mmCIF file of C-alpha atoms in Angstrom:
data_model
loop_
_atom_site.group_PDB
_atom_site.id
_atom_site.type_symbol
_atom_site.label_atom_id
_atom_site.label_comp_id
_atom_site.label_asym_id
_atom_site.label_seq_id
_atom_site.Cartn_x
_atom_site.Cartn_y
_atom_site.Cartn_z
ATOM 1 C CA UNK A 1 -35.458 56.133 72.977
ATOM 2 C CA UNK A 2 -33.170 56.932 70.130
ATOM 3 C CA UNK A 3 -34.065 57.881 66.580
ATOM 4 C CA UNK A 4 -37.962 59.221 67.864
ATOM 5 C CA UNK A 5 -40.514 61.733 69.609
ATOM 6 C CA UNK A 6 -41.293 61.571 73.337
ATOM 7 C CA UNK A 7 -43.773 63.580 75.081
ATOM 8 C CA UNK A 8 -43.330 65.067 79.025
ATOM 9 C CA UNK A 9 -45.705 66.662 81.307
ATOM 10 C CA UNK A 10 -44.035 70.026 82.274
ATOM 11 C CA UNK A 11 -44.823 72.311 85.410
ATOM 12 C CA UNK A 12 -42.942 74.723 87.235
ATOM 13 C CA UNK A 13 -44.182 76.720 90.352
ATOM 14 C CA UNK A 14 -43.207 80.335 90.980
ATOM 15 C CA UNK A 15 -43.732 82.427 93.816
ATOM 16 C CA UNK A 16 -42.131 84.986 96.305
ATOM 17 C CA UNK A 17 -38.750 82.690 96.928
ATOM 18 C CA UNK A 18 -38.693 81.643 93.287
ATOM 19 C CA UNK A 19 -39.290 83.972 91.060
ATOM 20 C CA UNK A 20 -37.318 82.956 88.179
ATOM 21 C CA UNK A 21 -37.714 79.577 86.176
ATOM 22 C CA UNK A 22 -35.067 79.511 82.947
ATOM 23 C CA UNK A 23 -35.964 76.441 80.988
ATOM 24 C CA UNK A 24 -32.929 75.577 78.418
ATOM 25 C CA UNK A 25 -34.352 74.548 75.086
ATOM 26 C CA UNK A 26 -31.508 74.569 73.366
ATOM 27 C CA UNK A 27 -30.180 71.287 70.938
ATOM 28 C CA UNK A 28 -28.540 68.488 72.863
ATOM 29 C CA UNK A 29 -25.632 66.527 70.842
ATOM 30 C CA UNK A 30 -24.504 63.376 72.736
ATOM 31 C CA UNK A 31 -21.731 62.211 70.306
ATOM 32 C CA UNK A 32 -21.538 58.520 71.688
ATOM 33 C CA UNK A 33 -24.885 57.521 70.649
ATOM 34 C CA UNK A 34 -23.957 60.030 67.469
ATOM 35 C CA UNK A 35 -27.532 61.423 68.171
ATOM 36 C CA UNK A 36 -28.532 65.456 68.376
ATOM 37 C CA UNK A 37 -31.909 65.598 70.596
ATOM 38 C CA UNK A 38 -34.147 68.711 69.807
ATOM 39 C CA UNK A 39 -36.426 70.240 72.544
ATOM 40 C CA UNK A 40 -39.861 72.414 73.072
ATOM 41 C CA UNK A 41 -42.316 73.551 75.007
ATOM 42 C CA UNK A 42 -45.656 74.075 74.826
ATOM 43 C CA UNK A 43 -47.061 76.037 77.708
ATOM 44 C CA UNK A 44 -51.277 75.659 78.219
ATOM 45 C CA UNK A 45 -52.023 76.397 81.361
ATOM 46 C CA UNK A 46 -51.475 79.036 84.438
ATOM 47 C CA UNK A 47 -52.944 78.835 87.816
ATOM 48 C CA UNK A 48 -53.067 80.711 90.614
ATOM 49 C CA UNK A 49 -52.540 78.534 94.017
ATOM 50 C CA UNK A 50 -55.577 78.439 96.696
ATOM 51 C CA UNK A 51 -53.058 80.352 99.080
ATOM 52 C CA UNK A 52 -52.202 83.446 96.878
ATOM 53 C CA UNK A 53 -53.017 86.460 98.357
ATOM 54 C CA UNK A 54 -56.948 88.053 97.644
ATOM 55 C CA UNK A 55 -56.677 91.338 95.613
ATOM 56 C CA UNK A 56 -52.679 90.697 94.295
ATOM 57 C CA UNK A 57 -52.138 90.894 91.109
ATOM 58 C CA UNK A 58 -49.560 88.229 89.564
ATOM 59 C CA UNK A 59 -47.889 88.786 86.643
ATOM 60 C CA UNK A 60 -46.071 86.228 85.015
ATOM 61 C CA UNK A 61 -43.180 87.423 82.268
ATOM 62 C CA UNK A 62 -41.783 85.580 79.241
ATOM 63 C CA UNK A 63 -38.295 86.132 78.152
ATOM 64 C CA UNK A 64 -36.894 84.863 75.189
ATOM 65 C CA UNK A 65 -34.933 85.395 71.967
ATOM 66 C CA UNK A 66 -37.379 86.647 69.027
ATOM 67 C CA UNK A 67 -36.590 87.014 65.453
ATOM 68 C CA UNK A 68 -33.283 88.188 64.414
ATOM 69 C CA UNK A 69 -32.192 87.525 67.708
ATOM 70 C CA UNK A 70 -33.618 90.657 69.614
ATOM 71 C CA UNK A 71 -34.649 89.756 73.646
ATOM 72 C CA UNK A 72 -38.305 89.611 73.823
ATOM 73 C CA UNK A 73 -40.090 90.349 77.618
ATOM 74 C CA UNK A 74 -43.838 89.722 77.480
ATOM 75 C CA UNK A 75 -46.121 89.297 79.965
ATOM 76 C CA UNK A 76 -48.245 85.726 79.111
ATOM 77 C CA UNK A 77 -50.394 86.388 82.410
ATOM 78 C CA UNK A 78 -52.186 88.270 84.764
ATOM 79 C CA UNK A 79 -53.845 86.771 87.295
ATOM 80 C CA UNK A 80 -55.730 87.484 90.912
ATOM 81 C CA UNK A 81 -56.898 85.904 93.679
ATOM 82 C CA UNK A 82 -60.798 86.191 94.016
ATOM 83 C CA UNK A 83 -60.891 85.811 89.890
ATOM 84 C CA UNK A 84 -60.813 83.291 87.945
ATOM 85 C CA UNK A 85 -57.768 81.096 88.892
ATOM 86 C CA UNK A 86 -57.658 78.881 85.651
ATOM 87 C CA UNK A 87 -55.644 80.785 82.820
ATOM 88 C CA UNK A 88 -55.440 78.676 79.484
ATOM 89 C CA UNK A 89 -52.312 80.035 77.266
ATOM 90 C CA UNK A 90 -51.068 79.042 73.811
ATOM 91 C CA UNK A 91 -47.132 79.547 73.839
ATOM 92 C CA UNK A 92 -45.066 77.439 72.256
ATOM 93 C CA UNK A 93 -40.998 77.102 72.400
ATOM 94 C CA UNK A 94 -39.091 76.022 70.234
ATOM 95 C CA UNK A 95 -34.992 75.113 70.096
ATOM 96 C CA UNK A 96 -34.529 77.520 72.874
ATOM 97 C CA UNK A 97 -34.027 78.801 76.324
ATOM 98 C CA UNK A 98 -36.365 80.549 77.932
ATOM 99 C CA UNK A 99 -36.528 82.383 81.159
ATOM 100 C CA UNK A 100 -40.291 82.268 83.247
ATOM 101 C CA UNK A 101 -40.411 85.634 85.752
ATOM 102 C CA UNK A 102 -43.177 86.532 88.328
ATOM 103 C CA UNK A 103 -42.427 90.318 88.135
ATOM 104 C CA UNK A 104 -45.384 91.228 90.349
ATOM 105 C CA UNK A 105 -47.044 89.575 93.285
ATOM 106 C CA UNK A 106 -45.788 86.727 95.446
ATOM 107 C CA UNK A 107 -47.471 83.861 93.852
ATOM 108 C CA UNK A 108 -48.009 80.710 94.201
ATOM 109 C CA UNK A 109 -48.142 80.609 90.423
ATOM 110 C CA UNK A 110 -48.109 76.948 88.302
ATOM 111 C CA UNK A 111 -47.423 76.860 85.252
ATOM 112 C CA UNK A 112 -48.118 73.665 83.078
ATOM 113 C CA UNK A 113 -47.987 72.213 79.764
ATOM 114 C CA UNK A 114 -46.072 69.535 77.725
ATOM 115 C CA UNK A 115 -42.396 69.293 76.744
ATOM 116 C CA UNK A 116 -41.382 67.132 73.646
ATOM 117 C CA UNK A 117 -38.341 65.737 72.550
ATOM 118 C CA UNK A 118 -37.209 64.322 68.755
ATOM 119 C CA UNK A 119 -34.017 62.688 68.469
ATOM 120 C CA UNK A 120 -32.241 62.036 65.158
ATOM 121 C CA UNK A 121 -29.359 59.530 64.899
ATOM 122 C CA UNK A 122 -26.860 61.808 62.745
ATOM 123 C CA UNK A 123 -26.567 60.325 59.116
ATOM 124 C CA UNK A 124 -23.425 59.326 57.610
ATOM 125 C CA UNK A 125 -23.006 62.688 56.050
ATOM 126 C CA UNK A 126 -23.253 64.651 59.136
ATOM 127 C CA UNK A 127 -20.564 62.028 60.801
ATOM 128 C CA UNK A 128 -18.515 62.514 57.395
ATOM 129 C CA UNK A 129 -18.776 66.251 58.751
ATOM 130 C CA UNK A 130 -18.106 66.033 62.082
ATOM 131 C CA UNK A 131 -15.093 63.979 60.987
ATOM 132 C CA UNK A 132 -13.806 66.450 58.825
ATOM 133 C CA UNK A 133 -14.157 69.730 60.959
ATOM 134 C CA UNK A 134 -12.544 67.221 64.171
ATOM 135 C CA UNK A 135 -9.848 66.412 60.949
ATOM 136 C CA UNK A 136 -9.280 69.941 60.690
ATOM 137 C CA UNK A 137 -8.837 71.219 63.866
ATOM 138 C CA UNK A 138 -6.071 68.175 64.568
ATOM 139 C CA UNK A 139 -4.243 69.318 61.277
ATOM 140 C CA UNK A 140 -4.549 73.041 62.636
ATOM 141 C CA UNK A 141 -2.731 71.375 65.981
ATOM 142 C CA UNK A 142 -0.398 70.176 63.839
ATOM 143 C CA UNK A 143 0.404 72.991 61.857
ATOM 144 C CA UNK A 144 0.819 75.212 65.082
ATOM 145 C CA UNK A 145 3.575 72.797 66.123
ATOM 146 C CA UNK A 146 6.666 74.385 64.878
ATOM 147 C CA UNK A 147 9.365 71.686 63.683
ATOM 148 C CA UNK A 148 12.459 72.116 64.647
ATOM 149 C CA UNK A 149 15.990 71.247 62.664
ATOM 150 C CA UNK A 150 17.546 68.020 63.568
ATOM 151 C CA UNK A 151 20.453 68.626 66.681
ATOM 152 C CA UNK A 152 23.916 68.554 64.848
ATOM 153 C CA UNK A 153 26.230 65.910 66.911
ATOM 154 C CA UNK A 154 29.613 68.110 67.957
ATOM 155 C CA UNK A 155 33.238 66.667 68.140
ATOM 156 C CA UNK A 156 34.655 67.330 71.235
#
């Protein structure tokens, strides 16, 4: 779909052999279609699988890229068998990566929610843009090329 919003289920499962999910978030620019696609996440629900084992804690970590850039680790969840295995979040991610851990326990730990994507066809001024900083960089070639004198023809 180009030029609109589209909306994803999203799950990922963690557990002792995968312990690490990173979800990329990050802007997507495909410049045939001249389109940039923006991504996010919004994470709603945790559960703890029927198998997990009775009186482990899980803890599930999230680690992402706060204000001004500084690496934020939170735990979004705790969870054990023999509780409640239903955990409704709130997190929401937006234009950027993210990295899921399960820090303690050995899961199985799902992890659900929806991930949307807008894409905008890039106006004329952004192609004017593009064209310009792709116009500058071939000039910058250019100037790098050094230009030699013309060979002088010899008389033998």
């Amino acid at each position: 779909m180009r030029g609109g919003i589209e909306k994803f289920f999203w799950g990922i499962t963690l557990d002792a052999a995968h312990k690490e999910h990173k979800w990329d978030g990050t802007a997507t620019e495909n410049t045939v279609d001249c389109t940039v696609t923006t991504h996010k996440l919004s994470v709603r629900q945790v559960v703890l699988g029927a198998d997990a084992k009775v009186g482990e804690a899980n803890v599930i970590e999230l680690e992402v890229l706060g204000y001004d850039d500084k690496k934020q680790k939170i735990p979004i969840c705790v969870t054990k068998a023999g509780n409640s295995y239903v955990t409704n979040v709130d997190i929401f991610i937006e234009y950027q990566a993210a990295t899921f851990h399960l820090t303690k326990g050995s899961g199985p730990v799902h992890i659900s929610g929806m991930h949307q994507t807008k894409t905008n066809i890039i106006g004329e001024d952004d192609m004017d843009e593009l064209a310009e900083e792709e116009g500058e960089d071939e000039e910058e070639e250019e100037e790098e090329v050094e230009e030699l004198p013309p060979k002088k023809k010899t008389k033998k």
